[in-house]
PDB file of N, CA and C in Angstrom:
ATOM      1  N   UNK A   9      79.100 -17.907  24.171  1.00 47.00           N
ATOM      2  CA  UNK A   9      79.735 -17.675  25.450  1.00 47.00           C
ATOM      3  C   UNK A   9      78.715 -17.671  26.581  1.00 47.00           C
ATOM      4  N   UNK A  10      77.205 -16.973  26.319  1.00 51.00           N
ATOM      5  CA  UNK A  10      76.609 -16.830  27.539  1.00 51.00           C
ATOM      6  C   UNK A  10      76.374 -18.487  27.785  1.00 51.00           C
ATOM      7  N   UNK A  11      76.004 -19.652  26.650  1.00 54.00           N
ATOM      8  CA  UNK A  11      75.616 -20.953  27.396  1.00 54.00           C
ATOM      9  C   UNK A  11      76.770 -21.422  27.991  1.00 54.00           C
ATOM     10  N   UNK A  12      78.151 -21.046  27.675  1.00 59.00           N
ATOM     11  CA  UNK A  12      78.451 -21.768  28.798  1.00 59.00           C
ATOM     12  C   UNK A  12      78.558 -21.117  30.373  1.00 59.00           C
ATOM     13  N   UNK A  13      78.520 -19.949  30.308  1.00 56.00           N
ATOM     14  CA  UNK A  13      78.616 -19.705  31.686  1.00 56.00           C
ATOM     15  C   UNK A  13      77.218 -20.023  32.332  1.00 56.00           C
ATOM     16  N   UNK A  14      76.018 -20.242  31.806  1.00 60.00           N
ATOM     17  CA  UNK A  14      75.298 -21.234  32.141  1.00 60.00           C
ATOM     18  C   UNK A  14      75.551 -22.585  32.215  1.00 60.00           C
ATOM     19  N   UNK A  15      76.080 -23.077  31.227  1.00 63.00           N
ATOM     20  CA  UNK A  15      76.395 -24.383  31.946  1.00 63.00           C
ATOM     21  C   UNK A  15      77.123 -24.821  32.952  1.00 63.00           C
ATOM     22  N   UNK A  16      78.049 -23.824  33.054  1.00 74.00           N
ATOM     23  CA  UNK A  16      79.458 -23.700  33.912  1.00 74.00           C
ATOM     24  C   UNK A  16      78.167 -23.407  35.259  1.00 74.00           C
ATOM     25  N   UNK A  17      77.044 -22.549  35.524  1.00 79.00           N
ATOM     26  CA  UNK A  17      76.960 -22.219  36.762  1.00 79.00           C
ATOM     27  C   UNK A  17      75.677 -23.259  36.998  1.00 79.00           C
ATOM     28  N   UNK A  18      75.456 -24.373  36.355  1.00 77.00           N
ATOM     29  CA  UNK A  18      74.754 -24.907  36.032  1.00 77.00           C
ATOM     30  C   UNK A  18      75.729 -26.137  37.302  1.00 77.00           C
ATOM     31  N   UNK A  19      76.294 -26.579  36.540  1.00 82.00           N
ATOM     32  CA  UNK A  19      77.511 -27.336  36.843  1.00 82.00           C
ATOM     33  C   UNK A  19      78.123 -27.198  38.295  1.00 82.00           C
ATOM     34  N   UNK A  20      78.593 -26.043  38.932  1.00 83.00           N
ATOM     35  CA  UNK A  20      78.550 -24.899  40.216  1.00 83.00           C
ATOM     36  C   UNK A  20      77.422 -25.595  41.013  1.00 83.00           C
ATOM     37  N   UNK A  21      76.278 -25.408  40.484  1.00 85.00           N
ATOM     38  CA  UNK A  21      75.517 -25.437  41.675  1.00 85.00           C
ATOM     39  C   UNK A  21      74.949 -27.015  41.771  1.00 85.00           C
ATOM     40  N   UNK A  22      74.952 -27.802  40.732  1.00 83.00           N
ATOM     41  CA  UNK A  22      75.041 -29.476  41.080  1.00 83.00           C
ATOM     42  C   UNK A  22      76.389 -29.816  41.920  1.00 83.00           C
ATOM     43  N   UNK A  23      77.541 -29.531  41.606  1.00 85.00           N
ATOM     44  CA  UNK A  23      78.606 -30.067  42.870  1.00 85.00           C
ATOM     45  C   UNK A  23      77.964 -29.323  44.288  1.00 85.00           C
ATOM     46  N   UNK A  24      77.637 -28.084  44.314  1.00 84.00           N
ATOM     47  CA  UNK A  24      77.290 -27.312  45.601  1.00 84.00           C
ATOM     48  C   UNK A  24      76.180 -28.638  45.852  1.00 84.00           C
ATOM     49  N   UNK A  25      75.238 -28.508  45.645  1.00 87.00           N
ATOM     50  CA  UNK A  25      73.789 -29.854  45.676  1.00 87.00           C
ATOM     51  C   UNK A  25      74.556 -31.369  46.072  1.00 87.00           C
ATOM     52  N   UNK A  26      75.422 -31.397  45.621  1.00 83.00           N
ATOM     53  CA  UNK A  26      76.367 -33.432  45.764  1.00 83.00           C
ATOM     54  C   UNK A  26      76.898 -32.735  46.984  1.00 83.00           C
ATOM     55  N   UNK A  27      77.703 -31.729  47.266  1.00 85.00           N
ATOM     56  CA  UNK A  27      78.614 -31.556  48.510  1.00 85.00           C
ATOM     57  C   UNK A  27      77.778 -31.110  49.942  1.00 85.00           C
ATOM     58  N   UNK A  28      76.438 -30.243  49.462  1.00 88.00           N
ATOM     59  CA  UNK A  28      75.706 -30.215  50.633  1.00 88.00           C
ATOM     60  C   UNK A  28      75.168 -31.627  51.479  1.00 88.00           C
ATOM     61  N   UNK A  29      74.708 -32.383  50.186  1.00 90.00           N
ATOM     62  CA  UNK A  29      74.048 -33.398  50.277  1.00 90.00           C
ATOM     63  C   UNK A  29      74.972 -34.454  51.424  1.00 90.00           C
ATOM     64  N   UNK A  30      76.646 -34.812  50.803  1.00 91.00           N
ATOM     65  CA  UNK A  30      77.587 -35.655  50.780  1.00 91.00           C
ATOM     66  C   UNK A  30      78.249 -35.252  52.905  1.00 91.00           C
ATOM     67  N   UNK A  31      77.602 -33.770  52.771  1.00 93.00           N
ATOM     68  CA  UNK A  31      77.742 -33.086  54.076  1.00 93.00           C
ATOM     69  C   UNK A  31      77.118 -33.660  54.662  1.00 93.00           C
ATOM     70  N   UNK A  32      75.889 -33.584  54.466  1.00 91.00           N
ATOM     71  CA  UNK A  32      74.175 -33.887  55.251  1.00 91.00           C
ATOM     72  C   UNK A  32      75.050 -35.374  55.657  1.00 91.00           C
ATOM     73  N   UNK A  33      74.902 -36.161  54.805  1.00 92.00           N
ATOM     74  CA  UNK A  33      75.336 -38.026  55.269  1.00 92.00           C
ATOM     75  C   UNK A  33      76.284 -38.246  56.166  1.00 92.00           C
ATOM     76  N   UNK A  34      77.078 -37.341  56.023  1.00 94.00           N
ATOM     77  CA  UNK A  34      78.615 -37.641  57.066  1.00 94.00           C
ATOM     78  C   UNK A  34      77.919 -36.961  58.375  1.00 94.00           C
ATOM     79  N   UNK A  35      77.352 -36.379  58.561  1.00 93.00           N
ATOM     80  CA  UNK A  35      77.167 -35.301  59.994  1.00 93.00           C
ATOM     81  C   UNK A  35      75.699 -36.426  60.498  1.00 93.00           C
ATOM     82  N   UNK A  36      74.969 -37.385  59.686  1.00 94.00           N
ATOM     83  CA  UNK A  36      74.134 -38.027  60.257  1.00 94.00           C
ATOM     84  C   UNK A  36      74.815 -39.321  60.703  1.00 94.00           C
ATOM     85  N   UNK A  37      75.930 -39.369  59.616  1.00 95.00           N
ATOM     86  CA  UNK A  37      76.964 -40.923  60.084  1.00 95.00           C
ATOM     87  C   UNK A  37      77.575 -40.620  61.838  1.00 95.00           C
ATOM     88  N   UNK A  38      78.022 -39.350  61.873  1.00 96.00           N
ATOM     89  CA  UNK A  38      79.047 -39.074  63.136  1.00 96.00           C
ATOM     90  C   UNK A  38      77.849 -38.632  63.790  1.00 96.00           C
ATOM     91  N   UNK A  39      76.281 -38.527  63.489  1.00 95.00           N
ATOM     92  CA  UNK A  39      75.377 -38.391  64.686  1.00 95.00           C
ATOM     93  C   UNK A  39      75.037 -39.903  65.309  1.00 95.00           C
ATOM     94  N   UNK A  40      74.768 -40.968  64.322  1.00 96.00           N
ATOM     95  CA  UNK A  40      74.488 -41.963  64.799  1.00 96.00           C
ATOM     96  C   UNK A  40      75.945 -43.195  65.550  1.00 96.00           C
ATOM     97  N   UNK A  41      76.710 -42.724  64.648  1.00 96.00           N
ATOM     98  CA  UNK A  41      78.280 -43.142  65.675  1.00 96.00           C
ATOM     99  C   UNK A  41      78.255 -42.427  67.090  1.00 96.00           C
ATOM    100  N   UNK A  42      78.182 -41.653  67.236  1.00 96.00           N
ATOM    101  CA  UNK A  42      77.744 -40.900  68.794  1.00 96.00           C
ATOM    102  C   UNK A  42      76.787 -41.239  69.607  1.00 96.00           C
ATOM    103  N   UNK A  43      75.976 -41.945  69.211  1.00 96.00           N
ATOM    104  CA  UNK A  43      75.015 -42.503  69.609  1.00 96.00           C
ATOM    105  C   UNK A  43      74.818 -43.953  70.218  1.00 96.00           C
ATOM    106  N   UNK A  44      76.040 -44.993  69.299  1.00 96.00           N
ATOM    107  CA  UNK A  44      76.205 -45.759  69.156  1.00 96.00           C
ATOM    108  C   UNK A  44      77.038 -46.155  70.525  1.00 96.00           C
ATOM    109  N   UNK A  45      78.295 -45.389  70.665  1.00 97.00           N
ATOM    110  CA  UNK A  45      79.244 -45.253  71.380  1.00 97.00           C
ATOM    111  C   UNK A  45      78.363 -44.416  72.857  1.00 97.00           C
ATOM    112  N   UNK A  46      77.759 -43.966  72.790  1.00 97.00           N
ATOM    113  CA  UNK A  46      76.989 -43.566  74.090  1.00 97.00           C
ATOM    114  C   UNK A  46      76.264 -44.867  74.823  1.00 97.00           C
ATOM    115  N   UNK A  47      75.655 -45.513  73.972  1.00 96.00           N
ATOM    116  CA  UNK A  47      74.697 -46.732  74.278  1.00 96.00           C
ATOM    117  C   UNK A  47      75.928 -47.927  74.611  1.00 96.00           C
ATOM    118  N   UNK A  48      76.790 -47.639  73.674  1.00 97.00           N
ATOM    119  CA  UNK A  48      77.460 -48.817  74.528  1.00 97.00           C
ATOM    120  C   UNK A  48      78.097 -48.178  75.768  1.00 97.00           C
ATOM    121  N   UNK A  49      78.489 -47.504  76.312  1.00 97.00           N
ATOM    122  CA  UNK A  49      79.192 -47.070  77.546  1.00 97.00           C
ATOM    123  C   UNK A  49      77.876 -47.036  78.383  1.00 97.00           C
ATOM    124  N   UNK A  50      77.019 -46.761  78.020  1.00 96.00           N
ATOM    125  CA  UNK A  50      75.812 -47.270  78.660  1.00 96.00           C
ATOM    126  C   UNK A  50      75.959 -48.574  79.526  1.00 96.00           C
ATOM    127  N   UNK A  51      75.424 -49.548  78.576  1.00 96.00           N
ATOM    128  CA  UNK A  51      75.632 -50.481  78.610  1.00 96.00           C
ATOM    129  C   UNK A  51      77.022 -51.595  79.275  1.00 96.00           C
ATOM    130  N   UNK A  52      78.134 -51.049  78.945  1.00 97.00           N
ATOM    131  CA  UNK A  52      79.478 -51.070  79.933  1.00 97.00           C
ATOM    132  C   UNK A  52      78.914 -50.584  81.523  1.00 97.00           C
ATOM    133  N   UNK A  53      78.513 -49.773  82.128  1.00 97.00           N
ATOM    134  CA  UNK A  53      78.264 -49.247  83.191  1.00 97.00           C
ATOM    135  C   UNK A  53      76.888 -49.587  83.692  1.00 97.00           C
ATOM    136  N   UNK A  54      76.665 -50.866  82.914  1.00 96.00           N
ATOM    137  CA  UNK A  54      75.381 -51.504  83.696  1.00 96.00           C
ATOM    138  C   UNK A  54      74.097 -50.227  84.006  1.00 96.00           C
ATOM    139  N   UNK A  55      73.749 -49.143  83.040  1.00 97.00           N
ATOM    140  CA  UNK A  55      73.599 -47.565  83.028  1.00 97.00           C
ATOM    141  C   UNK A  55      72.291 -48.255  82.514  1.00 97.00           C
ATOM    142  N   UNK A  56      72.101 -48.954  81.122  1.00 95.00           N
ATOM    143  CA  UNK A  56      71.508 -49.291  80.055  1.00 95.00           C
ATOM    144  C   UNK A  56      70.206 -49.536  81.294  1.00 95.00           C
ATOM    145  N   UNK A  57      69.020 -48.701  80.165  1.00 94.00           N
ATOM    146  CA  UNK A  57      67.937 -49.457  81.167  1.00 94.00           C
ATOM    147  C   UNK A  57      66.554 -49.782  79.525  1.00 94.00           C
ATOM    148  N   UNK A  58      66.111 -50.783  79.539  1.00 94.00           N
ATOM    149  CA  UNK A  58      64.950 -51.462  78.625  1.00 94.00           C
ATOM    150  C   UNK A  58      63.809 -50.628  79.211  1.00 94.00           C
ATOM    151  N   UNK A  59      63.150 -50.561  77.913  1.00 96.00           N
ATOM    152  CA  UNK A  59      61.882 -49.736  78.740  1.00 96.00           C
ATOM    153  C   UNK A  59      60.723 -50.574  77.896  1.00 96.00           C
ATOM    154  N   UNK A  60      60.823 -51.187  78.714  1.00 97.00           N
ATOM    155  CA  UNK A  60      59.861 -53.044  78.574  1.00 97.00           C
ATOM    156  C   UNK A  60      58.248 -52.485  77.932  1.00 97.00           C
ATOM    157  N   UNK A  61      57.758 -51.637  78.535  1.00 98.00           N
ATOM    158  CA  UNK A  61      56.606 -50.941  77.887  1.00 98.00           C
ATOM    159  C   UNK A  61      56.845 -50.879  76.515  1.00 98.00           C
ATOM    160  N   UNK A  62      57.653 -50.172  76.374  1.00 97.00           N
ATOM    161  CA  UNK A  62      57.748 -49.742  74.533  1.00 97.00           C
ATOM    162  C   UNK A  62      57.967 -50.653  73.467  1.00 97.00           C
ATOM    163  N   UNK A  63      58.607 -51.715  74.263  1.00 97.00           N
ATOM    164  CA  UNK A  63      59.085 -53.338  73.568  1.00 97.00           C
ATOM    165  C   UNK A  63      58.288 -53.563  73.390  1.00 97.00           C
ATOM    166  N   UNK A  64      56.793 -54.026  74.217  1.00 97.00           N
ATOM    167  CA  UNK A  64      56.342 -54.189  74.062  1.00 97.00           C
ATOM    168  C   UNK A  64      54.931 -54.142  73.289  1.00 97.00           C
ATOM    169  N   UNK A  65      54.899 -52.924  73.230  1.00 97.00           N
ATOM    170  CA  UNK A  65      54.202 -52.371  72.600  1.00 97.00           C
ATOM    171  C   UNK A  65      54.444 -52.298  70.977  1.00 97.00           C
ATOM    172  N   UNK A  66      55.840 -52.081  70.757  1.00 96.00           N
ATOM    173  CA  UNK A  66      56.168 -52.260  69.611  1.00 96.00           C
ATOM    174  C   UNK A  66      56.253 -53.483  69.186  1.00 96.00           C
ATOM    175  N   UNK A  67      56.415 -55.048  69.807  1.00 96.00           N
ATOM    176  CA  UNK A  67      56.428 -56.120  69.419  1.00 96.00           C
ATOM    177  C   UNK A  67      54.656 -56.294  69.281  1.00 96.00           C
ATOM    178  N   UNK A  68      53.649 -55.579  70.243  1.00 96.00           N
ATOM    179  CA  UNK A  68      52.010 -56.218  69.974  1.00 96.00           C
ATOM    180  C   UNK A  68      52.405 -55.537  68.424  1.00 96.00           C
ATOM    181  N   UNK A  69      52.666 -54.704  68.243  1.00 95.00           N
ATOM    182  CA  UNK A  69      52.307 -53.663  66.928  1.00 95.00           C
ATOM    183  C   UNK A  69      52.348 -54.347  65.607  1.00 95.00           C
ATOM    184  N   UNK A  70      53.679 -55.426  65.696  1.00 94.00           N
ATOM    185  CA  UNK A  70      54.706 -55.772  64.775  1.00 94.00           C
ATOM    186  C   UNK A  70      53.457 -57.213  64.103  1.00 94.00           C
ATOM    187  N   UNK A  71      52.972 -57.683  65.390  1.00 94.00           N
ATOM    188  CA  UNK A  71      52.455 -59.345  65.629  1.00 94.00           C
ATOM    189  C   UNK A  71      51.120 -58.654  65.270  1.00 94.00           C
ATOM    190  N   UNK A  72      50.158 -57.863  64.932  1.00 88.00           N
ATOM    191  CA  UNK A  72      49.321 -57.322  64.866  1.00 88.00           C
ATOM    192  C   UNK A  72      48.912 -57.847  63.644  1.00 88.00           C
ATOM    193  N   UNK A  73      47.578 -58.187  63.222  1.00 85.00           N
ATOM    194  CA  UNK A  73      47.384 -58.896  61.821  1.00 85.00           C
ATOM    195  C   UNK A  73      47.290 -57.257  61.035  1.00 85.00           C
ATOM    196  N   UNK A  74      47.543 -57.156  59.730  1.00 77.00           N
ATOM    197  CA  UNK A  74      47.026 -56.015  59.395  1.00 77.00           C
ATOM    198  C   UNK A  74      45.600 -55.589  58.656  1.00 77.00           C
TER     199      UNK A  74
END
């Protein structure tokens, strides 16, 4: 009897571990959908601004031999 209520709380705390986890993904999905939908209304309202420095910088970075 005691292994299974070890296994049983064994068991308990892997779904708790999948459902925290399964939490974590959805709340980063509806962070980056929010994000998404911000940039475009951005962008709708001619708002959107390039920040040509950082492009750039990140394109020398990219073209950079290593």
């Amino acid at each position: 009897m005691i292994r299974n209520v070890g296994a049983n709380n064994a068991s308990n705390i892997m779904n708790d571990m999948k459902k925290n986890e399964s939490m974590a993904v959805e709340k980063e999905q509806m962070k980056e959908q929010s994000r998404v939908e911000e940039l475009k209304q951005q962008i709708k309202n001619d708002q959107y601004k390039i920040d040509l420095r950082a492009t750039a910088t990140k394109m020398a970075q990219e073209l950079k031999p290593q």
